[in-house]
mmCIF file of C-alpha atoms in Angstrom:
data_model
loop_
_atom_site.group_PDB
_atom_site.id
_atom_site.type_symbol
_atom_site.label_atom_id
_atom_site.label_comp_id
_atom_site.label_asym_id
_atom_site.label_seq_id
_atom_site.Cartn_x
_atom_site.Cartn_y
_atom_site.Cartn_z
ATOM 1 C CA MET A 1 -22.017 6.287 11.483
ATOM 2 C CA THR A 2 -23.278 7.276 14.974
ATOM 3 C CA VAL A 3 -20.665 8.339 17.514
ATOM 4 C CA THR A 4 -21.285 8.100 21.237
ATOM 5 C CA ALA A 5 -19.091 8.636 24.288
ATOM 6 C CA ALA A 6 -17.858 5.161 24.004
ATOM 7 C CA GLY A 7 -16.542 5.836 20.540
ATOM 8 C CA PRO A 8 -17.629 5.172 16.860
ATOM 9 C CA VAL A 9 -20.456 2.597 16.215
ATOM 10 C CA GLU A 10 -20.155 1.066 12.814
ATOM 11 C CA LEU A 11 -23.515 0.380 11.014
ATOM 12 C CA ASN A 12 -22.073 -0.691 7.640
ATOM 13 C CA PRO A 13 -20.159 -4.018 7.474
ATOM 14 C CA TRP A 14 -18.350 -2.727 4.229
ATOM 15 C CA LEU A 15 -16.886 0.509 5.886
ATOM 16 C CA ARG A 16 -14.372 1.043 8.602
ATOM 17 C CA MET A 17 -12.320 3.844 10.174
ATOM 18 C CA GLY A 18 -8.591 3.676 10.407
ATOM 19 C CA PRO A 19 -6.365 5.185 13.120
ATOM 20 C CA CYS A 20 -3.357 6.329 10.931
ATOM 21 C CA THR A 21 -2.847 9.876 9.948
ATOM 22 C CA PRO A 22 -0.147 11.529 7.720
ATOM 23 C CA ASP A 23 1.392 13.492 10.610
ATOM 24 C CA ALA A 24 1.665 10.453 12.873
ATOM 25 C CA CYS A 25 2.738 7.916 10.284
ATOM 26 C CA VAL A 26 4.523 9.365 7.320
ATOM 27 C CA GLU A 27 8.239 9.462 7.535
ATOM 28 C CA PRO A 28 10.983 11.229 5.497
ATOM 29 C CA PRO A 29 12.312 9.156 2.538
ATOM 30 C CA ALA A 30 15.565 7.161 2.866
ATOM 31 C CA ALA A 31 16.561 8.687 -0.406
ATOM 32 C CA LEU A 32 15.023 11.854 -1.859
ATOM 33 C CA ALA A 33 14.542 12.074 -5.689
ATOM 34 C CA GLY A 34 15.790 15.371 -7.185
ATOM 35 C CA PRO A 35 13.392 17.923 -8.899
ATOM 36 C CA LEU A 36 13.979 16.718 -12.526
ATOM 37 C CA ARG A 37 13.214 13.194 -11.621
ATOM 38 C CA ARG A 38 10.077 14.169 -9.924
ATOM 39 C CA VAL A 39 8.886 16.153 -12.836
ATOM 40 C CA ALA A 40 9.902 13.424 -15.273
ATOM 41 C CA ARG A 41 7.868 10.885 -13.233
ATOM 42 C CA LEU A 42 4.822 13.020 -13.225
ATOM 43 C CA LEU A 43 4.879 13.714 -17.018
ATOM 44 C CA ALA A 44 5.463 10.082 -17.695
ATOM 45 C CA ALA A 45 2.566 9.124 -15.490
ATOM 46 C CA VAL A 46 0.287 11.435 -17.358
ATOM 47 C CA LEU A 47 1.327 9.918 -20.706
ATOM 48 C CA VAL A 48 0.682 6.510 -19.263
ATOM 49 C CA LEU A 49 -2.706 7.489 -17.952
ATOM 50 C CA LEU A 50 -3.743 8.880 -21.439
ATOM 51 C CA ALA A 51 -2.564 5.671 -23.082
ATOM 52 C CA GLY A 52 -4.569 3.803 -20.657
ATOM 53 C CA LEU A 53 -7.705 5.723 -21.709
ATOM 54 C CA THR A 54 -7.183 4.600 -25.189
ATOM 55 C CA ILE A 55 -6.446 1.129 -24.264
ATOM 56 C CA ALA A 56 -9.649 0.929 -21.970
ATOM 57 C CA LEU A 57 -11.774 2.183 -24.879
ATOM 58 C CA ALA A 58 -10.262 -0.283 -27.298
ATOM 59 C CA THR A 59 -10.568 -3.422 -25.042
ATOM 60 C CA ARG A 60 -13.882 -2.766 -23.283
ATOM 61 C CA ARG A 61 -15.447 -5.416 -25.339
ATOM 62 C CA ALA A 62 -12.562 -7.812 -25.036
ATOM 63 C CA GLY A 63 -12.655 -11.032 -23.115
ATOM 64 C CA THR A 64 -11.957 -10.840 -19.436
ATOM 65 C CA ALA A 65 -8.700 -12.827 -19.496
ATOM 66 C CA TRP A 66 -7.178 -10.797 -22.295
ATOM 67 C CA ARG A 67 -8.230 -7.494 -20.807
ATOM 68 C CA ALA A 68 -6.776 -8.591 -17.294
ATOM 69 C CA GLU A 69 -3.408 -9.346 -19.013
ATOM 70 C CA ILE A 70 -3.394 -5.901 -20.823
ATOM 71 C CA THR A 71 -4.346 -4.171 -17.422
ATOM 72 C CA LYS A 72 -1.425 -6.099 -15.756
ATOM 73 C CA THR A 73 1.036 -4.719 -18.300
ATOM 74 C CA TRP A 74 -0.271 -1.211 -18.107
ATOM 75 C CA ALA A 75 -0.326 -1.168 -14.428
ATOM 76 C CA ARG A 76 3.308 -2.373 -14.123
ATOM 77 C CA LEU A 77 4.178 0.408 -16.648
ATOM 78 C CA LEU A 78 2.513 3.135 -14.553
ATOM 79 C CA LEU A 79 4.028 2.019 -11.364
ATOM 80 C CA ARG A 80 7.496 1.980 -13.008
ATOM 81 C CA VAL A 81 7.279 5.517 -14.354
ATOM 82 C CA LEU A 82 6.251 6.491 -10.734
ATOM 83 C CA GLY A 83 9.404 4.935 -9.522
ATOM 84 C CA ILE A 84 7.947 1.941 -7.868
ATOM 85 C CA ARG A 85 9.261 -1.619 -8.456
ATOM 86 C CA VAL A 86 7.060 -4.588 -7.846
ATOM 87 C CA ARG A 87 8.385 -7.657 -6.173
ATOM 88 C CA THR A 88 6.451 -10.947 -5.741
ATOM 89 C CA THR A 89 7.118 -13.631 -3.375
ATOM 90 C CA VAL A 90 5.340 -16.813 -2.086
ATOM 91 C CA GLY A 91 4.819 -17.129 1.579
ATOM 92 C CA VAL A 92 3.715 -19.901 4.010
ATOM 93 C CA ALA A 93 1.462 -19.266 6.937
ATOM 94 C CA PHE A 94 0.037 -21.478 9.453
ATOM 95 C CA TYR A 95 -3.201 -20.982 11.204
ATOM 96 C CA THR A 96 -5.306 -23.134 13.461
ATOM 97 C CA GLU A 97 -8.908 -22.249 13.578
ATOM 98 C CA PRO A 98 -11.004 -23.429 16.730
ATOM 99 C CA GLN A 99 -13.356 -26.074 15.485
ATOM 100 C CA PRO A 100 -17.050 -25.766 15.932
ATOM 101 C CA ALA A 101 -18.990 -28.440 17.564
ATOM 102 C CA PRO A 102 -20.078 -31.115 14.966
ATOM 103 C CA THR A 103 -23.580 -30.974 13.708
ATOM 104 C CA ALA A 104 -23.514 -34.445 12.189
ATOM 105 C CA PRO A 105 -21.696 -37.698 12.774
ATOM 106 C CA ASN A 106 -19.538 -37.190 9.640
ATOM 107 C CA ALA A 107 -19.026 -33.439 10.051
ATOM 108 C CA ARG A 108 -15.620 -32.403 8.677
ATOM 109 C CA SER A 109 -12.929 -30.020 9.759
ATOM 110 C CA ALA A 110 -13.837 -26.276 9.267
ATOM 111 C CA LEU A 111 -10.691 -25.786 7.109
ATOM 112 C CA THR A 112 -9.098 -27.789 4.422
ATOM 113 C CA ALA A 113 -5.469 -27.753 3.875
ATOM 114 C CA PRO A 114 -4.125 -24.977 1.589
ATOM 115 C CA THR A 115 -4.451 -26.144 -1.922
ATOM 116 C CA VAL A 116 -4.620 -24.978 -5.361
ATOM 117 C CA PRO A 117 -8.173 -23.927 -6.213
ATOM 118 C CA ALA A 118 -10.354 -26.076 -8.583
ATOM 119 C CA ALA A 119 -11.792 -24.584 -11.747
ATOM 120 C CA GLY A 120 -13.148 -21.132 -11.350
ATOM 121 C CA GLY A 121 -11.881 -18.024 -10.011
ATOM 122 C CA ALA A 122 -10.257 -17.023 -6.611
ATOM 123 C CA LEU A 123 -10.979 -14.176 -4.203
ATOM 124 C CA LEU A 124 -7.660 -12.540 -3.572
ATOM 125 C CA VAL A 125 -7.689 -10.524 -0.211
ATOM 126 C CA ALA A 126 -4.880 -8.251 1.064
ATOM 127 C CA ASN A 127 -4.249 -5.557 3.570
ATOM 128 C CA HIS A 128 -4.965 -2.038 2.491
ATOM 129 C CA VAL A 129 -2.289 0.776 2.454
ATOM 130 C CA SER A 130 -2.725 3.057 -0.410
ATOM 131 C CA TRP A 131 -4.472 4.081 -3.523
ATOM 132 C CA LEU A 132 -1.596 2.276 -5.137
ATOM 133 C CA ASP A 133 -2.724 -1.123 -3.786
ATOM 134 C CA PRO A 134 -5.112 -2.037 -6.757
ATOM 135 C CA LEU A 135 -2.407 -1.109 -9.183
ATOM 136 C CA VAL A 136 0.090 -3.259 -7.407
ATOM 137 C CA MET A 137 -2.271 -6.195 -7.265
ATOM 138 C CA ALA A 138 -3.337 -5.813 -10.934
ATOM 139 C CA ALA A 139 0.327 -5.781 -11.718
ATOM 140 C CA THR A 140 1.009 -9.065 -9.985
ATOM 141 C CA VAL A 141 -2.055 -11.174 -10.772
ATOM 142 C CA PRO A 142 -4.522 -10.827 -13.785
ATOM 143 C CA SER A 143 -7.692 -9.994 -11.989
ATOM 144 C CA ARG A 144 -10.706 -7.699 -11.515
ATOM 145 C CA PRO A 145 -10.929 -4.992 -8.794
ATOM 146 C CA LEU A 146 -13.845 -3.931 -6.898
ATOM 147 C CA ALA A 147 -14.709 -0.321 -7.179
ATOM 148 C CA LYS A 148 -17.290 1.801 -5.188
ATOM 149 C CA ARG A 149 -20.187 2.916 -7.349
ATOM 150 C CA GLU A 150 -19.406 6.608 -7.115
ATOM 151 C CA ILE A 151 -16.266 5.894 -9.155
ATOM 152 C CA GLY A 152 -18.489 5.224 -12.106
ATOM 153 C CA GLU A 153 -19.483 8.928 -11.981
ATOM 154 C CA TRP A 154 -15.887 10.125 -12.402
ATOM 155 C CA PRO A 155 -15.197 10.548 -16.143
ATOM 156 C CA LEU A 156 -11.525 9.715 -16.345
ATOM 157 C CA ILE A 157 -11.403 7.170 -13.504
ATOM 158 C CA ARG A 158 -14.655 5.560 -14.647
ATOM 159 C CA THR A 159 -13.097 4.762 -18.063
ATOM 160 C CA LEU A 160 -9.907 3.312 -16.697
ATOM 161 C CA ALA A 161 -11.744 1.312 -14.107
ATOM 162 C CA ALA A 162 -14.169 -0.039 -16.640
ATOM 163 C CA GLY A 163 -11.427 -0.914 -18.856
ATOM 164 C CA SER A 164 -9.792 -2.938 -16.240
ATOM 165 C CA GLY A 165 -12.987 -4.891 -15.748
ATOM 166 C CA ALA A 166 -13.712 -3.399 -12.392
ATOM 167 C CA LEU A 167 -16.893 -4.589 -10.468
ATOM 168 C CA PHE A 168 -18.801 -1.599 -9.324
ATOM 169 C CA ILE A 169 -20.615 -1.993 -5.996
ATOM 170 C CA ASP A 170 -22.709 0.235 -3.734
ATOM 171 C CA ARG A 171 -21.011 0.365 -0.366
ATOM 172 C CA GLU A 172 -23.188 2.977 1.129
ATOM 173 C CA ARG A 173 -26.498 1.163 1.507
ATOM 174 C CA LEU A 174 -26.853 -1.923 3.479
ATOM 175 C CA SER A 175 -29.829 -2.946 1.340
ATOM 176 C CA ALA A 176 -27.358 -3.271 -1.622
ATOM 177 C CA LEU A 177 -25.154 -5.682 0.174
ATOM 178 C CA PRO A 178 -26.808 -8.907 -1.188
ATOM 179 C CA SER A 179 -26.549 -7.535 -4.701
ATOM 180 C CA ALA A 180 -22.868 -6.663 -4.277
ATOM 181 C CA VAL A 181 -21.970 -10.160 -2.782
ATOM 182 C CA ALA A 182 -23.975 -11.765 -5.874
ATOM 183 C CA THR A 183 -21.910 -9.668 -8.364
ATOM 184 C CA VAL A 184 -18.719 -10.888 -6.932
ATOM 185 C CA ALA A 185 -19.852 -14.454 -6.704
ATOM 186 C CA ASN A 186 -20.877 -14.468 -10.377
ATOM 187 C CA ALA A 187 -17.548 -13.137 -11.327
ATOM 188 C CA LEU A 188 -15.807 -15.875 -9.260
ATOM 189 C CA LYS A 189 -18.112 -18.491 -10.832
ATOM 190 C CA ALA A 190 -17.100 -17.197 -14.346
ATOM 191 C CA GLY A 191 -13.475 -17.901 -13.378
ATOM 192 C CA ASP A 192 -12.350 -14.466 -12.726
ATOM 193 C CA THR A 193 -9.843 -13.545 -9.931
ATOM 194 C CA VAL A 194 -11.349 -10.596 -7.867
ATOM 195 C CA ILE A 195 -9.415 -8.350 -5.643
ATOM 196 C CA ALA A 196 -10.690 -7.286 -2.343
ATOM 197 C CA PHE A 197 -9.405 -5.303 0.567
ATOM 198 C CA PRO A 198 -11.650 -6.459 3.524
ATOM 199 C CA GLU A 199 -10.363 -4.010 6.031
ATOM 200 C CA GLY A 200 -12.476 -1.343 4.234
ATOM 201 C CA THR A 201 -10.021 1.454 5.105
ATOM 202 C CA THR A 202 -6.321 2.065 4.935
ATOM 203 C CA TRP A 203 -3.422 1.756 7.389
ATOM 204 C CA CYS A 204 0.140 3.116 7.016
ATOM 205 C CA GLY A 205 1.664 -0.443 6.496
ATOM 206 C CA ARG A 206 2.937 -1.044 10.044
ATOM 207 C CA GLY A 207 -0.204 -2.609 11.253
ATOM 208 C CA MET A 208 -3.610 -3.588 9.927
ATOM 209 C CA GLY A 209 -7.216 -3.722 10.846
ATOM 210 C CA GLU A 210 -9.716 -6.611 11.021
ATOM 211 C CA PHE A 211 -11.096 -8.200 7.964
ATOM 212 C CA ARG A 212 -14.680 -7.619 7.432
ATOM 213 C CA PRO A 213 -16.549 -10.824 6.518
ATOM 214 C CA ALA A 214 -18.995 -9.494 3.929
ATOM 215 C CA VAL A 215 -17.183 -10.112 0.799
ATOM 216 C CA PHE A 216 -16.128 -13.801 1.987
ATOM 217 C CA GLN A 217 -19.730 -14.728 1.471
ATOM 218 C CA ALA A 218 -19.209 -14.425 -2.341
ATOM 219 C CA ALA A 219 -16.317 -16.929 -2.182
ATOM 220 C CA ILE A 220 -18.465 -19.335 -0.193
ATOM 221 C CA ASP A 221 -21.454 -18.863 -2.573
ATOM 222 C CA ALA A 222 -19.353 -19.490 -5.545
ATOM 223 C CA GLY A 223 -17.354 -22.499 -4.072
ATOM 224 C CA ALA A 224 -14.259 -20.507 -4.768
ATOM 225 C CA ALA A 225 -10.986 -20.431 -2.804
ATOM 226 C CA VAL A 226 -9.643 -17.387 -1.021
ATOM 227 C CA ARG A 227 -6.048 -16.413 -1.624
ATOM 228 C CA PRO A 228 -4.567 -14.160 1.119
ATOM 229 C CA ALA A 229 -1.796 -11.719 0.088
ATOM 230 C CA THR A 230 0.324 -9.248 2.146
ATOM 231 C CA LEU A 231 1.219 -5.853 0.762
ATOM 232 C CA ARG A 232 4.284 -4.068 1.993
ATOM 233 C CA TYR A 233 6.023 -0.967 0.664
ATOM 234 C CA ARG A 234 9.660 -0.866 1.292
ATOM 235 C CA GLU A 235 12.862 1.337 1.088
ATOM 236 C CA GLY A 236 15.804 -1.048 1.187
ATOM 237 C CA ASP A 237 15.279 -3.424 4.065
ATOM 238 C CA SER A 238 12.912 -1.096 5.941
ATOM 239 C CA THR A 239 9.028 -0.750 5.692
ATOM 240 C CA SER A 240 8.191 2.488 4.037
ATOM 241 C CA THR A 241 5.088 4.726 4.757
ATOM 242 C CA ARG A 242 5.707 7.001 1.859
ATOM 243 C CA GLY A 243 3.054 5.552 -0.274
ATOM 244 C CA CYS A 244 0.324 5.198 2.248
ATOM 245 C CA PHE A 245 -2.963 7.100 1.844
ATOM 246 C CA VAL A 246 -4.493 7.569 5.296
ATOM 247 C CA GLY A 247 -6.617 9.939 7.412
ATOM 248 C CA ASP A 248 -7.041 13.398 5.892
ATOM 249 C CA ASP A 249 -4.276 12.773 3.351
ATOM 250 C CA SER A 250 -5.028 14.126 -0.146
ATOM 251 C CA LEU A 251 -4.319 12.189 -3.356
ATOM 252 C CA LEU A 252 -2.050 14.806 -4.616
ATOM 253 C CA ALA A 253 0.040 14.976 -1.439
ATOM 254 C CA SER A 254 0.418 11.107 -1.533
ATOM 255 C CA LEU A 255 1.362 11.142 -5.297
ATOM 256 C CA LEU A 256 3.988 13.894 -4.670
ATOM 257 C CA ARG A 257 5.442 11.860 -1.719
ATOM 258 C CA VAL A 258 5.738 8.788 -4.082
ATOM 259 C CA THR A 259 7.418 10.657 -6.896
ATOM 260 C CA ALA A 260 9.841 12.188 -4.502
ATOM 261 C CA THR A 261 10.832 8.849 -3.049
ATOM 262 C CA ARG A 262 13.802 6.710 -4.535
ATOM 263 C CA HIS A 263 14.082 3.035 -4.550
ATOM 264 C CA LEU A 264 10.474 2.503 -3.441
ATOM 265 C CA VAL A 265 9.435 -1.163 -3.769
ATOM 266 C CA ALA A 266 5.975 -2.720 -3.495
ATOM 267 C CA GLU A 267 6.310 -6.270 -2.242
ATOM 268 C CA VAL A 268 3.493 -8.712 -2.573
ATOM 269 C CA THR A 269 3.486 -12.084 -0.728
ATOM 270 C CA LEU A 270 1.089 -14.509 -2.006
ATOM 271 C CA PHE A 271 -0.072 -17.264 0.359
ATOM 272 C CA ALA A 272 -1.651 -20.662 -0.584
ATOM 273 C CA PRO A 273 -5.479 -20.588 -1.445
ATOM 274 C CA VAL A 274 -7.742 -21.891 1.212
ATOM 275 C CA ARG A 275 -11.322 -22.857 1.372
ATOM 276 C CA LEU A 276 -13.810 -24.019 3.962
ATOM 277 C CA ALA A 277 -15.023 -27.669 4.020
ATOM 278 C CA PRO A 278 -18.754 -28.237 4.837
ATOM 279 C CA THR A 279 -19.399 -28.213 8.605
ATOM 280 C CA GLY A 280 -22.984 -27.352 8.991
ATOM 281 C CA GLN A 281 -21.991 -23.773 10.159
ATOM 282 C CA ARG A 282 -24.474 -21.089 9.537
ATOM 283 C CA ARG A 283 -23.787 -18.575 6.670
ATOM 284 C CA HIS A 284 -22.595 -15.805 9.046
ATOM 285 C CA GLU A 285 -20.410 -18.120 11.033
ATOM 286 C CA ALA A 286 -18.857 -19.740 7.823
ATOM 287 C CA ARG A 287 -17.873 -16.326 6.425
ATOM 288 C CA ALA A 288 -16.614 -15.063 9.659
ATOM 289 C CA THR A 289 -14.412 -18.064 10.026
ATOM 290 C CA LEU A 290 -12.997 -17.744 6.506
ATOM 291 C CA ALA A 291 -12.260 -14.066 7.312
ATOM 292 C CA ARG A 292 -10.430 -14.954 10.243
ATOM 293 C CA ILE A 293 -8.387 -17.437 8.610
ATOM 294 C CA ALA A 294 -7.452 -15.041 5.676
ATOM 295 C CA GLU A 295 -6.657 -12.098 8.137
ATOM 296 C CA ALA A 296 -4.374 -14.294 10.374
ATOM 297 C CA GLN A 297 -2.275 -15.290 7.317
ATOM 298 C CA VAL A 298 -2.075 -11.620 5.966
ATOM 299 C CA ARG A 299 -1.345 -10.305 9.445
ATOM 300 C CA ALA A 300 1.582 -12.771 9.820
ATOM 301 C CA GLY A 301 3.086 -11.310 6.694
ATOM 302 C CA VAL A 302 2.669 -7.690 7.880
ATOM 303 C CA VAL A 303 3.866 -8.216 11.326
ATOM 304 C CA GLU A 304 6.787 -10.518 10.855
ATOM 305 C CA GLN A 305 8.812 -7.878 9.337
ATOM 306 C CA HIS A 306 8.172 -5.101 11.760
ATOM 307 C CA GLY A 307 8.669 -6.632 15.110
ATOM 308 C CA GLU A 308 8.516 -4.083 17.943
ATOM 309 C CA VAL A 309 7.891 -1.134 15.464
ATOM 310 C CA VAL A 310 4.251 -2.420 15.112
ATOM 311 C CA VAL A 311 3.665 -2.372 18.851
ATOM 312 C CA ARG A 312 4.949 1.074 19.257
ATOM 313 C CA HIS A 313 2.908 2.317 16.382
ATOM 314 C CA GLU A 314 -0.310 0.749 17.464
ATOM 315 C CA LYS A 315 0.068 2.123 20.892
ATOM 316 C CA ARG A 316 0.517 5.490 19.458
ATOM 317 C CA THR A 317 -2.286 5.574 17.061
ATOM 318 C CA ASP A 318 -4.723 3.907 19.481
ATOM 319 C CA ALA A 319 -4.531 6.981 21.585
ATOM 320 C CA ARG A 320 -5.455 9.279 18.685
ATOM 321 C CA VAL A 321 -8.801 10.113 17.374
ATOM 322 C CA PRO A 322 -9.387 7.975 14.301
ATOM 323 C CA GLY A 323 -8.880 9.916 11.018
ATOM 324 C CA ARG A 324 -11.297 10.004 8.104
ATOM 325 C CA ARG A 325 -11.261 6.778 6.410
ATOM 326 C CA ARG A 326 -10.034 6.511 2.805
ATOM 327 C CA GLU A 327 -12.471 5.753 0.040
ATOM 328 C CA MET A 328 -10.391 6.022 -3.141
ATOM 329 C CA ALA A 329 -11.048 3.399 -5.843
ATOM 330 C CA PRO A 330 -10.932 0.716 -6.440
ATOM 331 C CA LEU A 331 -11.557 -0.271 -2.904
ATOM 332 C CA SER A 332 -13.588 -3.291 -1.641
ATOM 333 C CA PRO A 333 -15.423 -4.343 1.442
#
């Protein structure tokens, strides 16, 4: 990344920088867990992680569908012992994309009506808040997450990620981008659901960044649908920032905040799948269009619950120097 007087210049379409920081965004819990409850949660999480290693080793040669179901059960258990409940809802969003000029007499609309995808997998895309996000999505939908290549070098995390069927990609080198897109496309063609967080960085949950279009090329190449989803962490009726992982936050600090918070709920809103119809658009135009459509649906789910809070938060963070972006696995472009 090159920084000039005008601000950061992004050279990698997989990576972003987010404006959120722990000091600016993290708030006290609505209800604080006692010391015994915190210790119990941490100990239980260690046991579930150790069990996950055994399961990952035992299922590494299992079929993708079976492994995804096992991962779903394990992820729900880990979240539960950390004190997080998962709630899933189905949302409806409306978005009108400006239509490109027709390139042929019979050119069709750029966007088909939301519909259930045909045979094959789907690209599940969501806003990014925390290291918890891949666990929450895996606990909601049997799927395969994307993970950065460096995760494959971490012994414990590598085994867990491989056991979940993670797709390892190199996000640091632009030259590896075609290979990464092909990897995702092949998984989609094989019928797998792949989880991606196209912001490429985390926000605290009261706002979100733009979706980068790179990963959407995989869905286009595979002829797969894209399913937008909104992630929210809540305490009661309010948005919670306790589980976020932003700026210069540490994994340990975020984990301790989570275990110290009572009644934390991870809410996933799934929207209807969408796909592009043939229009004669160029590749980069088609993936950019699909990224905008998915982002608009996800953003509607993030913003509708926050109202003026989002405006105030974004004004405050826009004035700050962007914090270091989060790169915990399994993240995706």
